[in-house]
Amino acid sequence: MPIARLAILTLLALAAFAGNSLLCRAALARTQIDAASFTTLRMLSGALMLWLLVRLRAGQQQGRGNWRSALALFAYAVGFSFSYRQLPAAAGALILFGAVQTTMIGYGLWRGERLRPTQMAGLLLAAAGLLGLLLPGLSAPPLCEALLMLGAGIAWGVYSLRGKGGGDPLIVTAGNFLRAAPMALLLSLVFLQDARYDADGYAYALLSGALASGVGYAIWYTALPLLKSTTAATVQLSVPVIAAAGGILFLGESITFRLTAASLAILGGIALVLLTARR
C-alpha cells in the first residue's frame, strides 16, 4: 500500500476514535436523547455496519467473538455514554485512554512482565496525571462521571486484552457487537421512563455506531497490519489531542491548566512505557 494512502487511512481511523467522544458529548449535551438510548443505538448500528462489512469482504477468515468479551464491550459503552452527560469531550477522551493503557500495562505486570526504570517512571507519571486530573478542585471534571469513564477505560482494556489472538479482528469485533446489542436493548428497557425521542440525538448515536465505530474499526484494522508496532502504539496518543481540538472547535469547550498538565503527564508517561518497550 502506498505510504500516502496508509497515512490517510491511519488519520481517518484516529479521527473516528476521537469522533466517538465528540458525537456522544454533542448528543448528550445538546439534544434530549438519554444515555441508555444513545448506547443502544450505537451498539445496534455498529453491529449492523460491522456485519455488512464482514459480509462484503472476500475470503474465509477465522473469528466469532464471545459473550465475555461482549460483556466487557457493553460495560465500556455504558460507562462511556453515561459519563458524557457531564464530562467534557477532551477530559473524557484523556481519562478513557489513560485507563485503557494503564489496564493493559498493569495486566502485563501481573503476568510477570518487568519494566525498565524508564518505563516504571513513565507508568508512575501517567498514574500521577490521572490522579491529578481527578482530585477535587474548581477545574476538576465531575467526579461521578469521571469514575464512570475510568470504568469504561478499564472495560475497554479488558476487551482489548481478551481480543488478542482471537482471530480476524474485524470479524471478532462484529461478533462481539452483535452479542452486546441485546444487552443494550435490555438497558433501554430498564431506563425506558427516561427515554426521550430526539431526531438529532438519534442521528448522533447512529453516526457514532455506524461510522465512528463500525467504519472506524474497519479502517484501523486495514491499516494496522501495515504499521510497525511502535508506530501503531504511538499514533494512538493523538486521539485525546484530536478530541480536545474537536471539543474546542465544535463544542465550545475550553482547555484548563489542570487538563493540559494532566494530558502531558498521562500521554508523556504512556509514551515512555510504549517506546522504551518497543526499543
PDB file of C-alpha atoms in Angstrom:
ATOM      1  CA  MET A   1       0.000   0.000   0.000  1.00  0.00           C
ATOM      2  CA  PRO A   2       1.376   3.466  -0.855  1.00  0.00           C
ATOM      3  CA  ILE A   3       2.612   5.438   2.137  1.00  0.00           C
ATOM      4  CA  ALA A   4       0.235   8.324   1.424  1.00  0.00           C
ATOM      5  CA  ARG A   5      -2.788   6.007   1.419  1.00  0.00           C
ATOM      6  CA  LEU A   6      -1.642   4.319   4.639  1.00  0.00           C
ATOM      7  CA  ALA A   7      -1.213   7.714   6.305  1.00  0.00           C
ATOM      8  CA  ILE A   8      -4.691   8.810   5.210  1.00  0.00           C
ATOM      9  CA  LEU A   9      -6.282   5.585   6.491  1.00  0.00           C
ATOM     10  CA  THR A  10      -4.492   5.923   9.823  1.00  0.00           C
ATOM     11  CA  LEU A  11      -5.580   9.546  10.234  1.00  0.00           C
ATOM     12  CA  LEU A  12      -9.183   8.643   9.360  1.00  0.00           C
ATOM     13  CA  ALA A  13      -9.208   5.854  11.960  1.00  0.00           C
ATOM     14  CA  LEU A  14      -7.787   8.093  14.682  1.00  0.00           C
ATOM     15  CA  ALA A  15     -10.288  10.829  13.789  1.00  0.00           C
ATOM     16  CA  ALA A  16     -13.100   8.262  14.035  1.00  0.00           C
ATOM     17  CA  PHE A  17     -11.974   7.171  17.507  1.00  0.00           C
ATOM     18  CA  ALA A  18     -11.867  10.785  18.686  1.00  0.00           C
ATOM     19  CA  GLY A  19     -15.172  11.378  16.901  1.00  0.00           C
ATOM     20  CA  ASN A  20     -16.909   8.926  19.219  1.00  0.00           C
ATOM     21  CA  SER A  21     -16.181  11.240  22.144  1.00  0.00           C
ATOM     22  CA  LEU A  22     -17.330  14.329  20.228  1.00  0.00           C
ATOM     23  CA  LEU A  23     -20.530  12.727  18.926  1.00  0.00           C
ATOM     24  CA  CYS A  24     -21.500  11.312  22.317  1.00  0.00           C
ATOM     25  CA  ARG A  25     -20.816  14.568  24.145  1.00  0.00           C
ATOM     26  CA  ALA A  26     -22.662  16.603  21.495  1.00  0.00           C
ATOM     27  CA  ALA A  27     -25.684  14.293  21.666  1.00  0.00           C
ATOM     28  CA  LEU A  28     -25.980  14.289  25.453  1.00  0.00           C
ATOM     29  CA  ALA A  29     -25.177  17.982  25.904  1.00  0.00           C
ATOM     30  CA  ARG A  30     -27.117  19.496  23.008  1.00  0.00           C
ATOM     31  CA  THR A  31     -30.070  17.168  22.442  1.00  0.00           C
ATOM     32  CA  GLN A  32     -32.683  15.438  24.585  1.00  0.00           C
ATOM     33  CA  ILE A  33     -31.527  11.873  23.935  1.00  0.00           C
ATOM     34  CA  ASP A  34     -30.790   9.853  27.092  1.00  0.00           C
ATOM     35  CA  ALA A  35     -27.570   7.915  27.659  1.00  0.00           C
ATOM     36  CA  ALA A  36     -29.260   4.493  27.522  1.00  0.00           C
ATOM     37  CA  SER A  37     -30.864   5.202  24.137  1.00  0.00           C
ATOM     38  CA  PHE A  38     -27.565   6.526  22.794  1.00  0.00           C
ATOM     39  CA  THR A  39     -25.801   3.347  23.933  1.00  0.00           C
ATOM     40  CA  THR A  40     -28.431   1.109  22.351  1.00  0.00           C
ATOM     41  CA  LEU A  41     -28.480   2.905  19.005  1.00  0.00           C
ATOM     42  CA  ARG A  42     -24.680   2.962  18.913  1.00  0.00           C
ATOM     43  CA  MET A  43     -24.450  -0.780  19.583  1.00  0.00           C
ATOM     44  CA  LEU A  44     -27.183  -1.684  17.097  1.00  0.00           C
ATOM     45  CA  SER A  45     -25.891   0.499  14.258  1.00  0.00           C
ATOM     46  CA  GLY A  46     -22.299  -0.560  14.949  1.00  0.00           C
ATOM     47  CA  ALA A  47     -23.288  -4.237  14.870  1.00  0.00           C
ATOM     48  CA  LEU A  48     -25.190  -3.788  11.608  1.00  0.00           C
ATOM     49  CA  MET A  49     -22.369  -1.888   9.921  1.00  0.00           C
ATOM     50  CA  LEU A  50     -19.699  -4.360  11.038  1.00  0.00           C
ATOM     51  CA  TRP A  51     -21.854  -7.291   9.908  1.00  0.00           C
ATOM     52  CA  LEU A  52     -22.268  -5.696   6.474  1.00  0.00           C
ATOM     53  CA  LEU A  53     -18.531  -5.019   6.182  1.00  0.00           C
ATOM     54  CA  VAL A  54     -17.698  -8.609   7.097  1.00  0.00           C
ATOM     55  CA  ARG A  55     -20.223  -9.911   4.550  1.00  0.00           C
ATOM     56  CA  LEU A  56     -18.729  -7.712   1.830  1.00  0.00           C
ATOM     57  CA  ARG A  57     -15.187  -8.945   2.421  1.00  0.00           C
ATOM     58  CA  ALA A  58     -13.831 -11.812   0.368  1.00  0.00           C
ATOM     59  CA  GLY A  59     -12.137 -14.856   1.856  1.00  0.00           C
ATOM     60  CA  GLN A  60     -12.728 -17.079   4.853  1.00  0.00           C
ATOM     61  CA  GLN A  61     -11.282 -15.534   7.991  1.00  0.00           C
ATOM     62  CA  GLN A  62     -11.413 -17.040  11.464  1.00  0.00           C
ATOM     63  CA  GLY A  63     -13.104 -15.475  14.473  1.00  0.00           C
ATOM     64  CA  ARG A  64     -16.502 -15.268  16.117  1.00  0.00           C
ATOM     65  CA  GLY A  65     -16.394 -13.230  19.303  1.00  0.00           C
ATOM     66  CA  ASN A  66     -17.708 -14.451  22.643  1.00  0.00           C
ATOM     67  CA  TRP A  67     -20.074 -13.426  25.411  1.00  0.00           C
ATOM     68  CA  ARG A  68     -17.411 -12.418  27.950  1.00  0.00           C
ATOM     69  CA  SER A  69     -15.803 -10.021  25.513  1.00  0.00           C
ATOM     70  CA  ALA A  70     -19.253  -8.735  24.559  1.00  0.00           C
ATOM     71  CA  LEU A  71     -19.955  -8.042  28.238  1.00  0.00           C
ATOM     72  CA  ALA A  72     -16.710  -6.039  28.505  1.00  0.00           C
ATOM     73  CA  LEU A  73     -17.682  -4.155  25.326  1.00  0.00           C
ATOM     74  CA  PHE A  74     -21.123  -3.418  26.754  1.00  0.00           C
ATOM     75  CA  ALA A  75     -19.637  -2.202  30.068  1.00  0.00           C
ATOM     76  CA  TYR A  76     -17.357   0.142  28.129  1.00  0.00           C
ATOM     77  CA  ALA A  77     -20.231   1.512  26.043  1.00  0.00           C
ATOM     78  CA  VAL A  78     -22.445   2.131  29.094  1.00  0.00           C
ATOM     79  CA  GLY A  79     -19.735   3.892  31.093  1.00  0.00           C
ATOM     80  CA  PHE A  80     -18.753   5.904  28.032  1.00  0.00           C
ATOM     81  CA  SER A  81     -22.266   7.177  27.335  1.00  0.00           C
ATOM     82  CA  PHE A  82     -23.333   7.877  30.904  1.00  0.00           C
ATOM     83  CA  SER A  83     -20.101   9.712  31.712  1.00  0.00           C
ATOM     84  CA  TYR A  84     -20.552  12.130  28.814  1.00  0.00           C
ATOM     85  CA  ARG A  85     -23.743  13.507  30.324  1.00  0.00           C
ATOM     86  CA  GLN A  86     -21.494  15.953  32.202  1.00  0.00           C
ATOM     87  CA  LEU A  87     -17.906  15.207  31.215  1.00  0.00           C
ATOM     88  CA  PRO A  88     -16.237  17.421  28.556  1.00  0.00           C
ATOM     89  CA  ALA A  89     -15.070  15.599  25.444  1.00  0.00           C
ATOM     90  CA  ALA A  90     -11.380  16.325  25.992  1.00  0.00           C
ATOM     91  CA  ALA A  91     -11.305  15.193  29.617  1.00  0.00           C
ATOM     92  CA  GLY A  92     -13.357  12.108  28.801  1.00  0.00           C
ATOM     93  CA  ALA A  93     -11.056  11.003  25.975  1.00  0.00           C
ATOM     94  CA  LEU A  94      -7.996  11.556  28.150  1.00  0.00           C
ATOM     95  CA  ILE A  95      -9.370   9.575  31.101  1.00  0.00           C
ATOM     96  CA  LEU A  96     -10.535   6.791  28.785  1.00  0.00           C
ATOM     97  CA  PHE A  97      -7.210   6.483  27.002  1.00  0.00           C
ATOM     98  CA  GLY A  98      -5.206   6.656  30.217  1.00  0.00           C
ATOM     99  CA  ALA A  99      -7.347   3.973  31.846  1.00  0.00           C
ATOM    100  CA  VAL A 100      -7.132   1.659  28.813  1.00  0.00           C
ATOM    101  CA  GLN A 101      -3.361   1.831  28.593  1.00  0.00           C
ATOM    102  CA  THR A 102      -2.835   1.583  32.352  1.00  0.00           C
ATOM    103  CA  THR A 103      -5.063  -1.502  32.480  1.00  0.00           C
ATOM    104  CA  MET A 104      -3.151  -3.227  29.707  1.00  0.00           C
ATOM    105  CA  ILE A 105       0.248  -2.342  31.158  1.00  0.00           C
ATOM    106  CA  GLY A 106      -0.915  -3.400  34.622  1.00  0.00           C
ATOM    107  CA  TYR A 107      -2.044  -6.748  33.251  1.00  0.00           C
ATOM    108  CA  GLY A 108       1.412  -7.285  31.801  1.00  0.00           C
ATOM    109  CA  LEU A 109       2.961  -6.594  35.208  1.00  0.00           C
ATOM    110  CA  TRP A 110       0.542  -9.033  36.842  1.00  0.00           C
ATOM    111  CA  ARG A 111       1.599 -11.663  34.313  1.00  0.00           C
ATOM    112  CA  GLY A 112       5.217 -11.214  35.324  1.00  0.00           C
ATOM    113  CA  GLU A 113       6.493  -8.704  32.792  1.00  0.00           C
ATOM    114  CA  ARG A 114       9.241  -6.458  34.093  1.00  0.00           C
ATOM    115  CA  LEU A 115       9.520  -2.768  33.370  1.00  0.00           C
ATOM    116  CA  ARG A 116      12.758  -0.941  32.848  1.00  0.00           C
ATOM    117  CA  PRO A 117      13.393   2.046  35.136  1.00  0.00           C
ATOM    118  CA  THR A 118      12.358   4.441  32.360  1.00  0.00           C
ATOM    119  CA  GLN A 119       9.120   2.516  31.817  1.00  0.00           C
ATOM    120  CA  MET A 120       8.347   2.475  35.540  1.00  0.00           C
ATOM    121  CA  ALA A 121       8.904   6.225  35.686  1.00  0.00           C
ATOM    122  CA  GLY A 122       6.547   6.647  32.731  1.00  0.00           C
ATOM    123  CA  LEU A 123       3.858   4.497  34.371  1.00  0.00           C
ATOM    124  CA  LEU A 124       4.102   6.465  37.626  1.00  0.00           C
ATOM    125  CA  LEU A 125       3.947   9.736  35.685  1.00  0.00           C
ATOM    126  CA  ALA A 126       0.799   8.616  33.843  1.00  0.00           C
ATOM    127  CA  ALA A 127      -0.837   7.443  37.081  1.00  0.00           C
ATOM    128  CA  ALA A 128       0.024  10.757  38.735  1.00  0.00           C
ATOM    129  CA  GLY A 129      -1.547  12.595  35.804  1.00  0.00           C
ATOM    130  CA  LEU A 130      -4.781  10.621  36.138  1.00  0.00           C
ATOM    131  CA  LEU A 131      -4.857  11.169  39.893  1.00  0.00           C
ATOM    132  CA  GLY A 132      -4.155  14.867  39.494  1.00  0.00           C
ATOM    133  CA  LEU A 133      -6.981  15.219  36.996  1.00  0.00           C
ATOM    134  CA  LEU A 134      -9.479  13.523  39.327  1.00  0.00           C
ATOM    135  CA  LEU A 135      -8.546  15.353  42.549  1.00  0.00           C
ATOM    136  CA  PRO A 136     -11.189  17.832  43.786  1.00  0.00           C
ATOM    137  CA  GLY A 137     -10.851  21.416  42.627  1.00  0.00           C
ATOM    138  CA  LEU A 138     -12.569  24.177  40.683  1.00  0.00           C
ATOM    139  CA  SER A 139     -11.354  22.862  37.317  1.00  0.00           C
ATOM    140  CA  ALA A 140     -11.744  19.180  38.122  1.00  0.00           C
ATOM    141  CA  PRO A 141     -14.145  17.162  35.952  1.00  0.00           C
ATOM    142  CA  PRO A 142     -17.334  15.882  37.653  1.00  0.00           C
ATOM    143  CA  LEU A 143     -16.156  13.040  39.899  1.00  0.00           C
ATOM    144  CA  CYS A 144     -19.052  10.628  39.298  1.00  0.00           C
ATOM    145  CA  GLU A 145     -18.806  10.926  35.513  1.00  0.00           C
ATOM    146  CA  ALA A 146     -15.002  10.760  35.651  1.00  0.00           C
ATOM    147  CA  LEU A 147     -15.193   7.497  37.597  1.00  0.00           C
ATOM    148  CA  LEU A 148     -17.688   6.138  35.056  1.00  0.00           C
ATOM    149  CA  MET A 149     -15.238   6.925  32.253  1.00  0.00           C
ATOM    150  CA  LEU A 150     -12.442   5.365  34.268  1.00  0.00           C
ATOM    151  CA  GLY A 151     -14.539   2.206  34.483  1.00  0.00           C
ATOM    152  CA  ALA A 152     -15.214   2.395  30.748  1.00  0.00           C
ATOM    153  CA  GLY A 153     -11.487   2.576  30.090  1.00  0.00           C
ATOM    154  CA  ILE A 154     -10.803  -0.437  32.298  1.00  0.00           C
ATOM    155  CA  ALA A 155     -13.557  -2.373  30.494  1.00  0.00           C
ATOM    156  CA  TRP A 156     -12.096  -1.472  27.094  1.00  0.00           C
ATOM    157  CA  GLY A 157      -8.642  -2.512  28.311  1.00  0.00           C
ATOM    158  CA  VAL A 158     -10.075  -5.891  29.343  1.00  0.00           C
ATOM    159  CA  TYR A 159     -11.840  -6.163  25.980  1.00  0.00           C
ATOM    160  CA  SER A 160      -8.606  -5.420  24.114  1.00  0.00           C
ATOM    161  CA  LEU A 161      -6.664  -7.990  26.134  1.00  0.00           C
ATOM    162  CA  ARG A 162      -9.298 -10.643  25.518  1.00  0.00           C
ATOM    163  CA  GLY A 163      -9.219  -9.917  21.791  1.00  0.00           C
ATOM    164  CA  LYS A 164      -5.518 -10.710  21.335  1.00  0.00           C
ATOM    165  CA  GLY A 165      -5.083 -13.790  19.191  1.00  0.00           C
ATOM    166  CA  GLY A 166      -8.829 -14.326  18.863  1.00  0.00           C
ATOM    167  CA  GLY A 167      -8.899 -14.487  15.070  1.00  0.00           C
ATOM    168  CA  ASP A 168      -9.626 -11.862  12.447  1.00  0.00           C
ATOM    169  CA  PRO A 169     -10.157  -8.666  14.494  1.00  0.00           C
ATOM    170  CA  LEU A 170     -12.945  -7.263  12.318  1.00  0.00           C
ATOM    171  CA  ILE A 171     -14.955 -10.489  12.473  1.00  0.00           C
ATOM    172  CA  VAL A 172     -14.363 -10.809  16.227  1.00  0.00           C
ATOM    173  CA  THR A 173     -15.441  -7.193  16.764  1.00  0.00           C
ATOM    174  CA  ALA A 174     -18.575  -7.740  14.674  1.00  0.00           C
ATOM    175  CA  GLY A 175     -19.430 -10.846  16.685  1.00  0.00           C
ATOM    176  CA  ASN A 176     -18.984  -9.036  19.960  1.00  0.00           C
ATOM    177  CA  PHE A 177     -21.106  -6.085  18.830  1.00  0.00           C
ATOM    178  CA  LEU A 178     -23.868  -8.483  17.794  1.00  0.00           C
ATOM    179  CA  ARG A 179     -23.759 -10.126  21.230  1.00  0.00           C
ATOM    180  CA  ALA A 180     -23.693  -6.770  23.045  1.00  0.00           C
ATOM    181  CA  ALA A 181     -26.735  -5.449  21.150  1.00  0.00           C
ATOM    182  CA  PRO A 182     -29.318  -7.450  23.196  1.00  0.00           C
ATOM    183  CA  MET A 183     -27.666  -6.216  26.405  1.00  0.00           C
ATOM    184  CA  ALA A 184     -28.082  -2.642  25.177  1.00  0.00           C
ATOM    185  CA  LEU A 185     -31.750  -3.272  24.372  1.00  0.00           C
ATOM    186  CA  LEU A 186     -32.263  -4.558  27.910  1.00  0.00           C
ATOM    187  CA  LEU A 187     -30.573  -1.404  29.234  1.00  0.00           C
ATOM    188  CA  SER A 188     -33.047   0.735  27.315  1.00  0.00           C
ATOM    189  CA  LEU A 189     -35.929  -1.210  28.821  1.00  0.00           C
ATOM    190  CA  VAL A 190     -34.561  -0.580  32.322  1.00  0.00           C
ATOM    191  CA  PHE A 191     -34.327   3.166  31.613  1.00  0.00           C
ATOM    192  CA  LEU A 192     -37.478   3.321  29.490  1.00  0.00           C
ATOM    193  CA  GLN A 193     -39.075   6.006  31.672  1.00  0.00           C
ATOM    194  CA  ASP A 194     -36.116   8.317  30.922  1.00  0.00           C
ATOM    195  CA  ALA A 195     -36.250   7.779  27.151  1.00  0.00           C
ATOM    196  CA  ARG A 196     -36.709  10.910  25.073  1.00  0.00           C
ATOM    197  CA  TYR A 197     -37.196  10.972  21.309  1.00  0.00           C
ATOM    198  CA  ASP A 198     -34.856  13.425  19.619  1.00  0.00           C
ATOM    199  CA  ALA A 199     -34.071  13.172  15.912  1.00  0.00           C
ATOM    200  CA  ASP A 200     -30.734  14.982  16.216  1.00  0.00           C
ATOM    201  CA  GLY A 201     -29.706  12.843  19.185  1.00  0.00           C
ATOM    202  CA  TYR A 202     -30.611   9.679  17.301  1.00  0.00           C
ATOM    203  CA  ALA A 203     -28.559  10.883  14.319  1.00  0.00           C
ATOM    204  CA  TYR A 204     -25.516  11.450  16.535  1.00  0.00           C
ATOM    205  CA  ALA A 205     -25.881   7.952  18.003  1.00  0.00           C
ATOM    206  CA  LEU A 206     -26.199   6.334  14.568  1.00  0.00           C
ATOM    207  CA  LEU A 207     -23.152   8.209  13.296  1.00  0.00           C
ATOM    208  CA  SER A 208     -21.203   7.125  16.368  1.00  0.00           C
ATOM    209  CA  GLY A 209     -22.138   3.483  15.887  1.00  0.00           C
ATOM    210  CA  ALA A 210     -22.085   3.060  12.122  1.00  0.00           C
ATOM    211  CA  LEU A 211     -19.283   5.446  11.125  1.00  0.00           C
ATOM    212  CA  ALA A 212     -17.059   6.281  14.103  1.00  0.00           C
ATOM    213  CA  SER A 213     -17.239   2.719  15.481  1.00  0.00           C
ATOM    214  CA  GLY A 214     -18.071   0.364  12.591  1.00  0.00           C
ATOM    215  CA  VAL A 215     -16.260   2.027   9.700  1.00  0.00           C
ATOM    216  CA  GLY A 216     -13.588   3.407  12.040  1.00  0.00           C
ATOM    217  CA  TYR A 217     -12.628  -0.066  13.264  1.00  0.00           C
ATOM    218  CA  ALA A 218     -12.657  -1.434   9.703  1.00  0.00           C
ATOM    219  CA  ILE A 219     -10.253   1.308   8.563  1.00  0.00           C
ATOM    220  CA  TRP A 220      -7.994   0.782  11.578  1.00  0.00           C
ATOM    221  CA  TYR A 221      -7.783  -2.965  11.067  1.00  0.00           C
ATOM    222  CA  THR A 222      -6.922  -2.362   7.400  1.00  0.00           C
ATOM    223  CA  ALA A 223      -4.032  -0.069   8.314  1.00  0.00           C
ATOM    224  CA  LEU A 224      -2.838  -1.873  11.456  1.00  0.00           C
ATOM    225  CA  PRO A 225      -1.057  -4.840   9.813  1.00  0.00           C
ATOM    226  CA  LEU A 226       0.991  -2.390   7.723  1.00  0.00           C
ATOM    227  CA  LEU A 227       2.109  -0.266  10.684  1.00  0.00           C
ATOM    228  CA  LYS A 228       5.081  -1.047  12.867  1.00  0.00           C
ATOM    229  CA  SER A 229       4.021  -1.864  16.414  1.00  0.00           C
ATOM    230  CA  THR A 230       5.867   1.212  17.679  1.00  0.00           C
ATOM    231  CA  THR A 231       4.053   3.433  15.197  1.00  0.00           C
ATOM    232  CA  ALA A 232       0.639   1.910  15.909  1.00  0.00           C
ATOM    233  CA  ALA A 233       1.056   2.375  19.662  1.00  0.00           C
ATOM    234  CA  THR A 234       2.433   5.888  19.376  1.00  0.00           C
ATOM    235  CA  VAL A 235      -0.079   7.346  16.918  1.00  0.00           C
ATOM    236  CA  GLN A 236      -2.919   6.399  19.277  1.00  0.00           C
ATOM    237  CA  LEU A 237      -1.545   9.006  21.688  1.00  0.00           C
ATOM    238  CA  SER A 238      -3.031  11.592  19.326  1.00  0.00           C
ATOM    239  CA  VAL A 239      -6.646  10.502  19.949  1.00  0.00           C
ATOM    240  CA  PRO A 240      -7.183  12.599  23.134  1.00  0.00           C
ATOM    241  CA  VAL A 241      -5.443  15.525  21.426  1.00  0.00           C
ATOM    242  CA  ILE A 242      -7.781  15.280  18.413  1.00  0.00           C
ATOM    243  CA  ALA A 243     -10.773  15.039  20.766  1.00  0.00           C
ATOM    244  CA  ALA A 244      -9.589  18.124  22.659  1.00  0.00           C
ATOM    245  CA  ALA A 245      -9.185  20.104  19.437  1.00  0.00           C
ATOM    246  CA  GLY A 246     -12.630  18.976  18.284  1.00  0.00           C
ATOM    247  CA  GLY A 247     -14.143  19.937  21.625  1.00  0.00           C
ATOM    248  CA  ILE A 248     -12.753  23.450  21.272  1.00  0.00           C
ATOM    249  CA  LEU A 249     -13.743  23.887  17.627  1.00  0.00           C
ATOM    250  CA  PHE A 250     -17.167  22.242  17.583  1.00  0.00           C
ATOM    251  CA  LEU A 251     -18.427  22.174  21.170  1.00  0.00           C
ATOM    252  CA  GLY A 252     -17.036  25.425  22.529  1.00  0.00           C
ATOM    253  CA  GLU A 253     -15.072  23.711  25.285  1.00  0.00           C
ATOM    254  CA  SER A 254     -12.095  25.337  26.990  1.00  0.00           C
ATOM    255  CA  ILE A 255      -8.799  23.761  27.969  1.00  0.00           C
ATOM    256  CA  THR A 256      -7.771  24.357  31.574  1.00  0.00           C
ATOM    257  CA  PHE A 257      -4.270  24.311  33.011  1.00  0.00           C
ATOM    258  CA  ARG A 258      -5.137  21.189  35.002  1.00  0.00           C
ATOM    259  CA  LEU A 259      -6.240  19.343  31.855  1.00  0.00           C
ATOM    260  CA  THR A 260      -3.141  20.453  29.954  1.00  0.00           C
ATOM    261  CA  ALA A 261      -0.796  19.350  32.754  1.00  0.00           C
ATOM    262  CA  ALA A 262      -2.639  16.039  33.139  1.00  0.00           C
ATOM    263  CA  SER A 263      -2.501  15.456  29.378  1.00  0.00           C
ATOM    264  CA  LEU A 264       1.251  15.991  29.289  1.00  0.00           C
ATOM    265  CA  ALA A 265       1.751  13.665  32.255  1.00  0.00           C
ATOM    266  CA  ILE A 266      -0.563  10.878  31.044  1.00  0.00           C
ATOM    267  CA  LEU A 267       0.373  10.890  27.368  1.00  0.00           C
ATOM    268  CA  GLY A 268       4.067  11.510  28.068  1.00  0.00           C
ATOM    269  CA  GLY A 269       4.179   8.740  30.657  1.00  0.00           C
ATOM    270  CA  ILE A 270       2.473   6.224  28.391  1.00  0.00           C
ATOM    271  CA  ALA A 271       4.778   7.218  25.525  1.00  0.00           C
ATOM    272  CA  LEU A 272       7.781   6.430  27.742  1.00  0.00           C
ATOM    273  CA  VAL A 273       6.395   2.982  28.524  1.00  0.00           C
ATOM    274  CA  LEU A 274       5.486   2.123  24.932  1.00  0.00           C
ATOM    275  CA  LEU A 275       8.538   3.492  23.165  1.00  0.00           C
ATOM    276  CA  THR A 276      11.014   2.060  25.686  1.00  0.00           C
ATOM    277  CA  ALA A 277       9.336  -1.343  25.448  1.00  0.00           C
ATOM    278  CA  ARG A 278       9.494  -1.409  21.647  1.00  0.00           C
ATOM    279  CA  ARG A 279      13.106  -0.189  21.610  1.00  0.00           C
TER     280      ARG A 279
END
